mmCIF file of C-alpha atoms in Angstrom:
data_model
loop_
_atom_site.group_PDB
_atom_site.id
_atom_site.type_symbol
_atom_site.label_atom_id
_atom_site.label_comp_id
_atom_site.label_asym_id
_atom_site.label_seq_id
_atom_site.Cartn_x
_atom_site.Cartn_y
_atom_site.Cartn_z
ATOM 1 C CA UNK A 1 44.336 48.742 275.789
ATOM 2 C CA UNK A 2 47.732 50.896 275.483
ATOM 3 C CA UNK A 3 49.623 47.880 275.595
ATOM 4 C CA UNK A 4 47.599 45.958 272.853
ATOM 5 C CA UNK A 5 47.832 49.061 270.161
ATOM 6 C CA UNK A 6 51.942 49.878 271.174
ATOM 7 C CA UNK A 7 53.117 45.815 270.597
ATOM 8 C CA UNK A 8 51.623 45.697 266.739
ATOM 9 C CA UNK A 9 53.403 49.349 266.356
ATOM 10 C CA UNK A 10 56.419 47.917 267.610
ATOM 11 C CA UNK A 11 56.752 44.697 265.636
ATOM 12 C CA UNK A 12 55.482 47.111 262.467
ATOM 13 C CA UNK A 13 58.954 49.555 263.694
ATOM 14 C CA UNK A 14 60.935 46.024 263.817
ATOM 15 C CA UNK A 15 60.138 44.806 260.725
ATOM 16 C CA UNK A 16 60.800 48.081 258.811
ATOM 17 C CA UNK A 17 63.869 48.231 260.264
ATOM 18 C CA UNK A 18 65.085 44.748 259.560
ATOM 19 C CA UNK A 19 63.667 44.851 256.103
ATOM 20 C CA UNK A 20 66.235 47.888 255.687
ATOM 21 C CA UNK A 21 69.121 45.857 257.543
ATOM 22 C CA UNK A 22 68.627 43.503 254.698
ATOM 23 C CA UNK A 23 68.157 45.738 252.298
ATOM 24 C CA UNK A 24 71.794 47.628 253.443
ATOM 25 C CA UNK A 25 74.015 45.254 250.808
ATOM 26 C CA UNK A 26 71.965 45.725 247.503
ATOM 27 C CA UNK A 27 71.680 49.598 248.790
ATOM 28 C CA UNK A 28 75.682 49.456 249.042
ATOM 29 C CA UNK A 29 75.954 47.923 245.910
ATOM 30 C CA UNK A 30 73.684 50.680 244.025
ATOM 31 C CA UNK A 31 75.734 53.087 245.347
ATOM 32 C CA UNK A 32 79.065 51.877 244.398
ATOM 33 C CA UNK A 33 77.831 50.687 241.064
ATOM 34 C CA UNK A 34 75.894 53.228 239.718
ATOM 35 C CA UNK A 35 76.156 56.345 241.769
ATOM 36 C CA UNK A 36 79.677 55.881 242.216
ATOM 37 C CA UNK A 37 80.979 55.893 238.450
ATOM 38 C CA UNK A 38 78.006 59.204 238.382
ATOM 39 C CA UNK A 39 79.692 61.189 241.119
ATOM 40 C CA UNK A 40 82.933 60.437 239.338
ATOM 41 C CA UNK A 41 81.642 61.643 236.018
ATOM 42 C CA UNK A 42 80.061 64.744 237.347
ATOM 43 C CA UNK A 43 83.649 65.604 239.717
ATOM 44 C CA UNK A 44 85.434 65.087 236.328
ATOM 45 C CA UNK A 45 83.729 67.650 234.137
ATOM 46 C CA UNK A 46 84.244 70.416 236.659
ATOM 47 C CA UNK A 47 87.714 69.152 236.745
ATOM 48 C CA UNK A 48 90.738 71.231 234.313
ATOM 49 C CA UNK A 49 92.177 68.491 231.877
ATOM 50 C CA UNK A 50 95.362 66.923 232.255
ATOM 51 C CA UNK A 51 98.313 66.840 229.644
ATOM 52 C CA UNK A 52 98.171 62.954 229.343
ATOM 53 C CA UNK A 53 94.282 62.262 229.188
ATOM 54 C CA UNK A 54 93.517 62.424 232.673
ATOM 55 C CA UNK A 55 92.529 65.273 234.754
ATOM 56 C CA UNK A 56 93.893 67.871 237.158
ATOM 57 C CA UNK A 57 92.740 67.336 241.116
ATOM 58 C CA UNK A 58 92.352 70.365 243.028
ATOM 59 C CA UNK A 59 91.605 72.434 239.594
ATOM 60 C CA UNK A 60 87.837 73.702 238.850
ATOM 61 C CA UNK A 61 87.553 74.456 235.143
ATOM 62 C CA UNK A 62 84.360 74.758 233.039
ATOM 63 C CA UNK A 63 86.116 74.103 229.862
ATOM 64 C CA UNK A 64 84.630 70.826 229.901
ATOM 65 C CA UNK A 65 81.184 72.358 229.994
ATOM 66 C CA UNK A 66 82.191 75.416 227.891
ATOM 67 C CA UNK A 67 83.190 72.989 225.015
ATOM 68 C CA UNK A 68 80.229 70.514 224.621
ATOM 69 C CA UNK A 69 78.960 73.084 222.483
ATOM 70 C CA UNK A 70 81.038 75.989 221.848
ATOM 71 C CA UNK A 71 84.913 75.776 220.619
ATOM 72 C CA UNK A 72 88.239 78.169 221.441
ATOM 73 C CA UNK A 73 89.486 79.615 218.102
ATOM 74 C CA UNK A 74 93.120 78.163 217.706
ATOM 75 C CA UNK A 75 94.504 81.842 216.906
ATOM 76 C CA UNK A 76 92.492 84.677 219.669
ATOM 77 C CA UNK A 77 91.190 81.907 221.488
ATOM 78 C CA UNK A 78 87.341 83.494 221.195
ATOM 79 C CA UNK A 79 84.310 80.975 221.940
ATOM 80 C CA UNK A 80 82.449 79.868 218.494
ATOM 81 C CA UNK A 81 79.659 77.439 217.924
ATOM 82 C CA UNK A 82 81.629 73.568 217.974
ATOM 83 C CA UNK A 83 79.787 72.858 214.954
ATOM 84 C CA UNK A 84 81.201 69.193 214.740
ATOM 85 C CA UNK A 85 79.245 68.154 218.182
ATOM 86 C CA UNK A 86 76.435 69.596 217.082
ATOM 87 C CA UNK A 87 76.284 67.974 214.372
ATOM 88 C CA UNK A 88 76.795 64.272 216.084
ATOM 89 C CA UNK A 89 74.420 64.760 218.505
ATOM 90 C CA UNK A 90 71.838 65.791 215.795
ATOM 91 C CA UNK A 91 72.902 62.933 214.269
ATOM 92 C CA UNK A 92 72.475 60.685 217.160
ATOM 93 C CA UNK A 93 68.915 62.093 217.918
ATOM 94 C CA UNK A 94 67.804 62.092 214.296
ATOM 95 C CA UNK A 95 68.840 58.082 213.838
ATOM 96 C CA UNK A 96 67.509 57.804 217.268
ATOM 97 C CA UNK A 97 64.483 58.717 216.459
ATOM 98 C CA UNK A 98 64.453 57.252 212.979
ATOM 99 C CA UNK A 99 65.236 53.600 214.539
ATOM 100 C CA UNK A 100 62.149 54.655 217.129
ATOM 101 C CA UNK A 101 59.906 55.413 214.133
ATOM 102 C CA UNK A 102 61.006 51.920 211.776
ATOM 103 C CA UNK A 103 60.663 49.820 214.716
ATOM 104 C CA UNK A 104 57.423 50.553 215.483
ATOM 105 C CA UNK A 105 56.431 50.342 211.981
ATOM 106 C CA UNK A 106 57.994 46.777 212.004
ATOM 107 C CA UNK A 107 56.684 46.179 215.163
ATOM 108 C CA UNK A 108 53.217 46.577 215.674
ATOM 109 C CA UNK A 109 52.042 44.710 212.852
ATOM 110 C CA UNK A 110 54.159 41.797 214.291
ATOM 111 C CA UNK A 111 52.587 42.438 217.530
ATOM 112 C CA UNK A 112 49.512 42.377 216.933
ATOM 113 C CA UNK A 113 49.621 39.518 214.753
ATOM 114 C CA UNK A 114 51.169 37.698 217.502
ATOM 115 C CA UNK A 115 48.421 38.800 220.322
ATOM 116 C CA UNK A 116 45.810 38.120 217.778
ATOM 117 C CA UNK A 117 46.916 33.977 217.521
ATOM 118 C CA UNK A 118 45.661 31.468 219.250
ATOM 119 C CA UNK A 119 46.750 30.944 222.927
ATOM 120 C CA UNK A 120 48.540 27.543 222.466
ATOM 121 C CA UNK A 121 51.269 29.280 219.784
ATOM 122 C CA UNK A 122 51.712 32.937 220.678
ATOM 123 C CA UNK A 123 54.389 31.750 223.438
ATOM 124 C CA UNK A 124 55.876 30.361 220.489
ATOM 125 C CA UNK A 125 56.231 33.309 218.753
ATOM 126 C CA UNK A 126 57.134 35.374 221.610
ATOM 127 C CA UNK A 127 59.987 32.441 221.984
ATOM 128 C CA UNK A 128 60.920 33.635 218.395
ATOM 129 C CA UNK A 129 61.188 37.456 219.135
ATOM 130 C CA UNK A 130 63.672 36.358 221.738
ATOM 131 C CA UNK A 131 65.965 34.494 220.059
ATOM 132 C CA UNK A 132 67.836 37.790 219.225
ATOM 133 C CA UNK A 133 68.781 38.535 223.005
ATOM 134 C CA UNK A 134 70.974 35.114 223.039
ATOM 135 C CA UNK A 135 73.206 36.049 220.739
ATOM 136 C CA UNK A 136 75.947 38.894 221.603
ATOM 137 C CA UNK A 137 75.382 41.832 220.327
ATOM 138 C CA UNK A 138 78.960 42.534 219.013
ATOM 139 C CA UNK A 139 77.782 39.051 216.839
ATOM 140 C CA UNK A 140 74.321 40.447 215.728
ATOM 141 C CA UNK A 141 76.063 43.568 214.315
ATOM 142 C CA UNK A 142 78.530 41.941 212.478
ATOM 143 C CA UNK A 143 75.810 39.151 211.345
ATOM 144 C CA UNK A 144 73.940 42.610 210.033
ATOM 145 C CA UNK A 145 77.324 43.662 208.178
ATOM 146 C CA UNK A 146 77.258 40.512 206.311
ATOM 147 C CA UNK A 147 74.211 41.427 204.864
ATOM 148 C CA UNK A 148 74.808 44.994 203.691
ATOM 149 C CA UNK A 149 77.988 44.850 202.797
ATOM 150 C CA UNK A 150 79.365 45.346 199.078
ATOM 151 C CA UNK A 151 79.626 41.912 198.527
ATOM 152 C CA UNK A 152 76.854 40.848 200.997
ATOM 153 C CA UNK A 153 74.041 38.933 200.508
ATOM 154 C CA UNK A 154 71.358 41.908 199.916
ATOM 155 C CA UNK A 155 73.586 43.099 197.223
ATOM 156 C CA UNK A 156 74.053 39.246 195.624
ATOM 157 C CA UNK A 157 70.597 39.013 195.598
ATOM 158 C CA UNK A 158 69.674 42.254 194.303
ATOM 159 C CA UNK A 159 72.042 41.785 191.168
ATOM 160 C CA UNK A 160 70.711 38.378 190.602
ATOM 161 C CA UNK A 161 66.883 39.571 190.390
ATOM 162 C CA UNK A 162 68.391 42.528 188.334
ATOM 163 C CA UNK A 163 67.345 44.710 189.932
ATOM 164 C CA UNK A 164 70.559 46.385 189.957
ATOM 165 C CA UNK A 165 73.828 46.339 188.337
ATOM 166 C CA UNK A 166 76.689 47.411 190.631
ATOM 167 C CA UNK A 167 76.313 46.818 194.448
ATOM 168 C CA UNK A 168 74.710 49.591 196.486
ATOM 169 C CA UNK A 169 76.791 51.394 198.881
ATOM 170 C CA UNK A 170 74.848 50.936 202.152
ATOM 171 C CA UNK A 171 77.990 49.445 204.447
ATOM 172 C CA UNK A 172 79.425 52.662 206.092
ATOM 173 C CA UNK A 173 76.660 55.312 205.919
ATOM 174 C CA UNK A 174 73.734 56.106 208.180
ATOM 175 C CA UNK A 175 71.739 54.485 206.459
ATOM 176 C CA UNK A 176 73.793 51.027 207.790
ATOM 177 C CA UNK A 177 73.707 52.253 211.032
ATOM 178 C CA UNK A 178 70.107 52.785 210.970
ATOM 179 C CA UNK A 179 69.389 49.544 209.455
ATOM 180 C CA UNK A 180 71.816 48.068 211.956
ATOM 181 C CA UNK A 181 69.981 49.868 215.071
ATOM 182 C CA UNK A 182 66.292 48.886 213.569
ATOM 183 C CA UNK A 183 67.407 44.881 213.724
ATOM 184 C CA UNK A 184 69.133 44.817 217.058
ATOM 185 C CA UNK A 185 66.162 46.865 218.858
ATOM 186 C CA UNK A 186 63.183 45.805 216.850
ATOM 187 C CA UNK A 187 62.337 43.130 219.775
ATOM 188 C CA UNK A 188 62.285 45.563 222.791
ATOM 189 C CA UNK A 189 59.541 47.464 220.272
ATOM 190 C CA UNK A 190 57.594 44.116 220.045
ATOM 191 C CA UNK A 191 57.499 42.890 223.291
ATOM 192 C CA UNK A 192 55.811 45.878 225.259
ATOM 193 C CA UNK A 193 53.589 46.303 222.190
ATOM 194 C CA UNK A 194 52.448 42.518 222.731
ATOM 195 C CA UNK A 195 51.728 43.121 226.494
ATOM 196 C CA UNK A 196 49.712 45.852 225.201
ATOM 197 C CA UNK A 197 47.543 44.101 222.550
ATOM 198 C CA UNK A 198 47.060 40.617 224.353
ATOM 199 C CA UNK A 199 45.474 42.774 226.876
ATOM 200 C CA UNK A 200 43.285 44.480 224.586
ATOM 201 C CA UNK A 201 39.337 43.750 224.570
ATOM 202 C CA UNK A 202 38.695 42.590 220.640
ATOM 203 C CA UNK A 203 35.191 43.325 221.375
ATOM 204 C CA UNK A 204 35.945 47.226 221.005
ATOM 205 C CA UNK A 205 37.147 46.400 217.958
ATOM 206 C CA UNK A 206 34.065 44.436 217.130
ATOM 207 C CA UNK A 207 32.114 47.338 218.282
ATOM 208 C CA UNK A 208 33.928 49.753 216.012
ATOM 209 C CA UNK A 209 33.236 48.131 212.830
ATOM 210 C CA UNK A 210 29.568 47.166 213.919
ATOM 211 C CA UNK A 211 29.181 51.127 214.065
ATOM 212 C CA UNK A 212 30.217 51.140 210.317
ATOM 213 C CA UNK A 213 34.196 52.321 211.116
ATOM 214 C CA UNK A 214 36.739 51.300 208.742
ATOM 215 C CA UNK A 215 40.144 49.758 209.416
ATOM 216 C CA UNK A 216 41.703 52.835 209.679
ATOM 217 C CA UNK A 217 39.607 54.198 212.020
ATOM 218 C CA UNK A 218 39.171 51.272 213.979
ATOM 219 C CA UNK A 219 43.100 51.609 214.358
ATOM 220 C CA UNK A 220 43.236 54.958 215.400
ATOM 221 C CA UNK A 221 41.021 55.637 217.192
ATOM 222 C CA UNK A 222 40.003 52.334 219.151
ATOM 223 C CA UNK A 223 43.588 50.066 218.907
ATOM 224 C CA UNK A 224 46.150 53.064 219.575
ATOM 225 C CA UNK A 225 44.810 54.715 222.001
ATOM 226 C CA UNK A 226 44.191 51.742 224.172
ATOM 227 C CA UNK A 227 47.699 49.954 223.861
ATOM 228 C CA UNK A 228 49.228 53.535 224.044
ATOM 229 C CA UNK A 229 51.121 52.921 227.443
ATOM 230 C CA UNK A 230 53.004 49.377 225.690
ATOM 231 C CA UNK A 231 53.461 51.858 222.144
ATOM 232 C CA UNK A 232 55.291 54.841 224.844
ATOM 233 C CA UNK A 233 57.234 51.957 226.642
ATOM 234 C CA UNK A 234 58.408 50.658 223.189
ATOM 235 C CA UNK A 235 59.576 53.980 221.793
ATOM 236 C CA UNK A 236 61.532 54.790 224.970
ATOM 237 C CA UNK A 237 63.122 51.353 225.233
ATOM 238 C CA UNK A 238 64.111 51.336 221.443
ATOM 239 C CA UNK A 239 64.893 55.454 221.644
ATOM 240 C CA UNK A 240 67.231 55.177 224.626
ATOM 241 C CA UNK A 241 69.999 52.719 223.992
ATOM 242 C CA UNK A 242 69.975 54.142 220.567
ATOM 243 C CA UNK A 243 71.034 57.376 221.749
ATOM 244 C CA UNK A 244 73.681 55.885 223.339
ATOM 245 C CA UNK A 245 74.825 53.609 220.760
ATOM 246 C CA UNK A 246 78.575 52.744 220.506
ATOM 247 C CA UNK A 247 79.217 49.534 218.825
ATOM 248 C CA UNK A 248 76.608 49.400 215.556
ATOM 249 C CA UNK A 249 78.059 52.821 214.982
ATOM 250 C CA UNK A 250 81.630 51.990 215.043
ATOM 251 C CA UNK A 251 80.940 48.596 213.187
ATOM 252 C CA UNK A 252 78.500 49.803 210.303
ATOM 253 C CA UNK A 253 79.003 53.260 210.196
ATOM 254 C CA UNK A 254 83.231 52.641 210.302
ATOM 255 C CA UNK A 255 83.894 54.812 212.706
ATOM 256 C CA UNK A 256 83.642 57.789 210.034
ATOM 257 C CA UNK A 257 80.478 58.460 211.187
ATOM 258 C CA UNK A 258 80.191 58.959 214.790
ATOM 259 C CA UNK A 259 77.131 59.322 217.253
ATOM 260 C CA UNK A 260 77.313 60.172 221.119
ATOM 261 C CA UNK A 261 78.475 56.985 222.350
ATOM 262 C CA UNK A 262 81.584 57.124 219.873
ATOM 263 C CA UNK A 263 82.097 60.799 220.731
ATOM 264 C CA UNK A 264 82.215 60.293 224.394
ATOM 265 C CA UNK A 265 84.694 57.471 223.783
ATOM 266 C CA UNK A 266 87.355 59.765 221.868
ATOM 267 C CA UNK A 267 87.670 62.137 224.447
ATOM 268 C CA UNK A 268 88.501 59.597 227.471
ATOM 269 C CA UNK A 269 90.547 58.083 224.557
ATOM 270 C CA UNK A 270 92.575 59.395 221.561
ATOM 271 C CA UNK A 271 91.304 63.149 222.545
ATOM 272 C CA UNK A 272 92.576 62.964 226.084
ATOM 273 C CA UNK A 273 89.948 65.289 227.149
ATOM 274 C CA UNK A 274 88.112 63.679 230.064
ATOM 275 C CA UNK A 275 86.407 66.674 231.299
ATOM 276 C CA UNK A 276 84.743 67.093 228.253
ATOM 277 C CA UNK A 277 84.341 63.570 227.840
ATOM 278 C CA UNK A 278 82.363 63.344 231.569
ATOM 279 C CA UNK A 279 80.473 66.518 230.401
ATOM 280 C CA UNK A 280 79.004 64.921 226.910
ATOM 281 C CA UNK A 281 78.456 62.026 229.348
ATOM 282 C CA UNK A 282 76.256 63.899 231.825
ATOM 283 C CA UNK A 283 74.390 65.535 228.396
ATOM 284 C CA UNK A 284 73.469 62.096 227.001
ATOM 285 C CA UNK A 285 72.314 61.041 230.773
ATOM 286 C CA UNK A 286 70.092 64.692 230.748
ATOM 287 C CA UNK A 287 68.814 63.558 227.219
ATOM 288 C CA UNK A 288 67.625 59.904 228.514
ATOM 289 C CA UNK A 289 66.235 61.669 231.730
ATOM 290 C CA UNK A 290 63.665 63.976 229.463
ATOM 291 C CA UNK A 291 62.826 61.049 227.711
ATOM 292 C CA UNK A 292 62.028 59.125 230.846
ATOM 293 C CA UNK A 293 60.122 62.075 232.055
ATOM 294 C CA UNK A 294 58.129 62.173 228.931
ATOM 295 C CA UNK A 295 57.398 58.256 229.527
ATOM 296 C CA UNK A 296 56.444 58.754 232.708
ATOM 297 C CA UNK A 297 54.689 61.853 232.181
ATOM 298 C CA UNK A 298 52.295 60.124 229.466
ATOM 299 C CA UNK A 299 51.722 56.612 231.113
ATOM 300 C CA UNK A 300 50.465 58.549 234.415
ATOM 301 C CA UNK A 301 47.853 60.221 232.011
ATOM 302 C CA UNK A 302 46.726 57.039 230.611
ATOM 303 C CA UNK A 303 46.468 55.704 233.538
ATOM 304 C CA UNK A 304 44.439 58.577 234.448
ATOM 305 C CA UNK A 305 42.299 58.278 231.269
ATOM 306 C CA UNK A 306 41.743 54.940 231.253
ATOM 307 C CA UNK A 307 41.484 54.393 235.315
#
């Protein structure tokens, strides 16, 4: 009897243990990949700065903390608010969230129209929405820049409806960068919004407007609340990599106008301040992290809700 119950725990024992033993080289490459450049991060901005961009071994400093937010006065050297980071990282959050909010203006209407086709074209569509992720994004941006531009064709077209008279000065603003943002991440909006939708039961909806609701209610109180979890995952796919955003900023925004991304990269470069450079960086990581949490945090109560 002893014997019959110990060999099943003892193959069970084996095969954990060899399904770690396989699992040892994508562990090792986690590590190396993406806690390794962490570690490094974190051991830099407790690290004293250097006098040619790099940083001082053997030196613990909390400048690099001390000046995410606060700045030394150049004369008695006396802590003041570094009111030219906050000011970026407001910035960053606002057109962060501003991208969050156009996208998923633009994108549940196209979502739902796609879910709501018949089931022969919507991988057709969804085919569409993709199209976007073959192309670079470097190319999209630049693509995007062609449009707003001075000369671009927005501007062509709006002086050849007459609507306007001179060309509107979009290229180089927030604005651009926001526009720019909204294009590139409009699909990651779409896609979990789809998932959402195709999954919804149409005969709530049918229910809703048999009970004399109109659209608008019907909407929000029947459609939202059920593809909630794909309208959360949307938001925090489109919210993230905008807070992080270094190339549509640099492109469309000229570099005049910098967000967190483009901040982080003038310390390790021009401003040869790598501690403070690895302590913005940990910041923007703690900023993604609350987001996450708030993801998470929401999709375990729908799942509660609706479970």
């Amino acid at each position: 009897m002893s014997a019959t119950k110990t060999a099943p725990e003892t193959a069970r024992s084996r095969d954990v243990k060899n399904r770690w033993l396989l699992s040892l080289p994508a562990l090792a490459i986690i590590f190396v990949a993406a806690l390794g450049p962490l570690l490094v991060m974190v051991l830099y901005s407790f690290l004293e700065k250097g006098d040619y961009g790099d940083v001082k071994f053997g030196t613990f400093s909390l400048e690099g903390w001390t000046s995410v937010f606060l700045q030394r006065d150049i004369f008695d050297d006396t802590l003041g608010i570094a009111d030219a980071h906050l000011a970026i990282f407001w910035r960053s959050i606002t057109l962060s969230l501003y991208t969050t909010i156009l996208t998923l203006i633009l994108g549940f209407p196209t979502a739902y129209f796609i879910a709501t086709r018949p089931a022969r074209s919507r991988e057709i569509w969804v085919f569409l929405i993709t199209i976007p992720f073959w192309t670079n994004l470097l190319i999209r941006t630049f693509a995007m820049q062609q449009v707003i531009r001075n000369e671009g064709i927005l501007n062509n077209v709006l002086i050849w409806l007459g609507v306007i008279d001179t060309p509107l000065q979009i290229i180089y603003t927030d604005t651009a960068t926001l526009l720019g943002m909204t294009y590139v991440y409009l699909p990651l909006m779409v896609l979990p919004l789809y998932a959402s939708i195709e999954k919804l039961d149409f005969r709530l909806v049918e229910a809703g407007y048999d009970l004399y609701a109109n659209r608008l209610q019907v909407l929000w109180r029947i459609v939202i609340p059920l593809v909630k979890p794909g309208l959360i995952a949307g938001s925090i796919l489109v919210f993230i990599p905008s807070l992080g955003a270094y190339v549509i900023p640099r492109v469309l925004g000229g570099g005049k106008n910098l967000m967190l991304g483009n901040l982080i990269e003038l310390q390790f470069g021009a401003g040869r301040n790598w501690p403070l450079g690895a302590a913005m960086s940990i910041t923007l990581m703690a900023l993604v992290m609350i987001a996450l949490l708030f993801y998470v945090r929401n999709a375990a109560k729908s799942g509660v809700r609706h479970g």
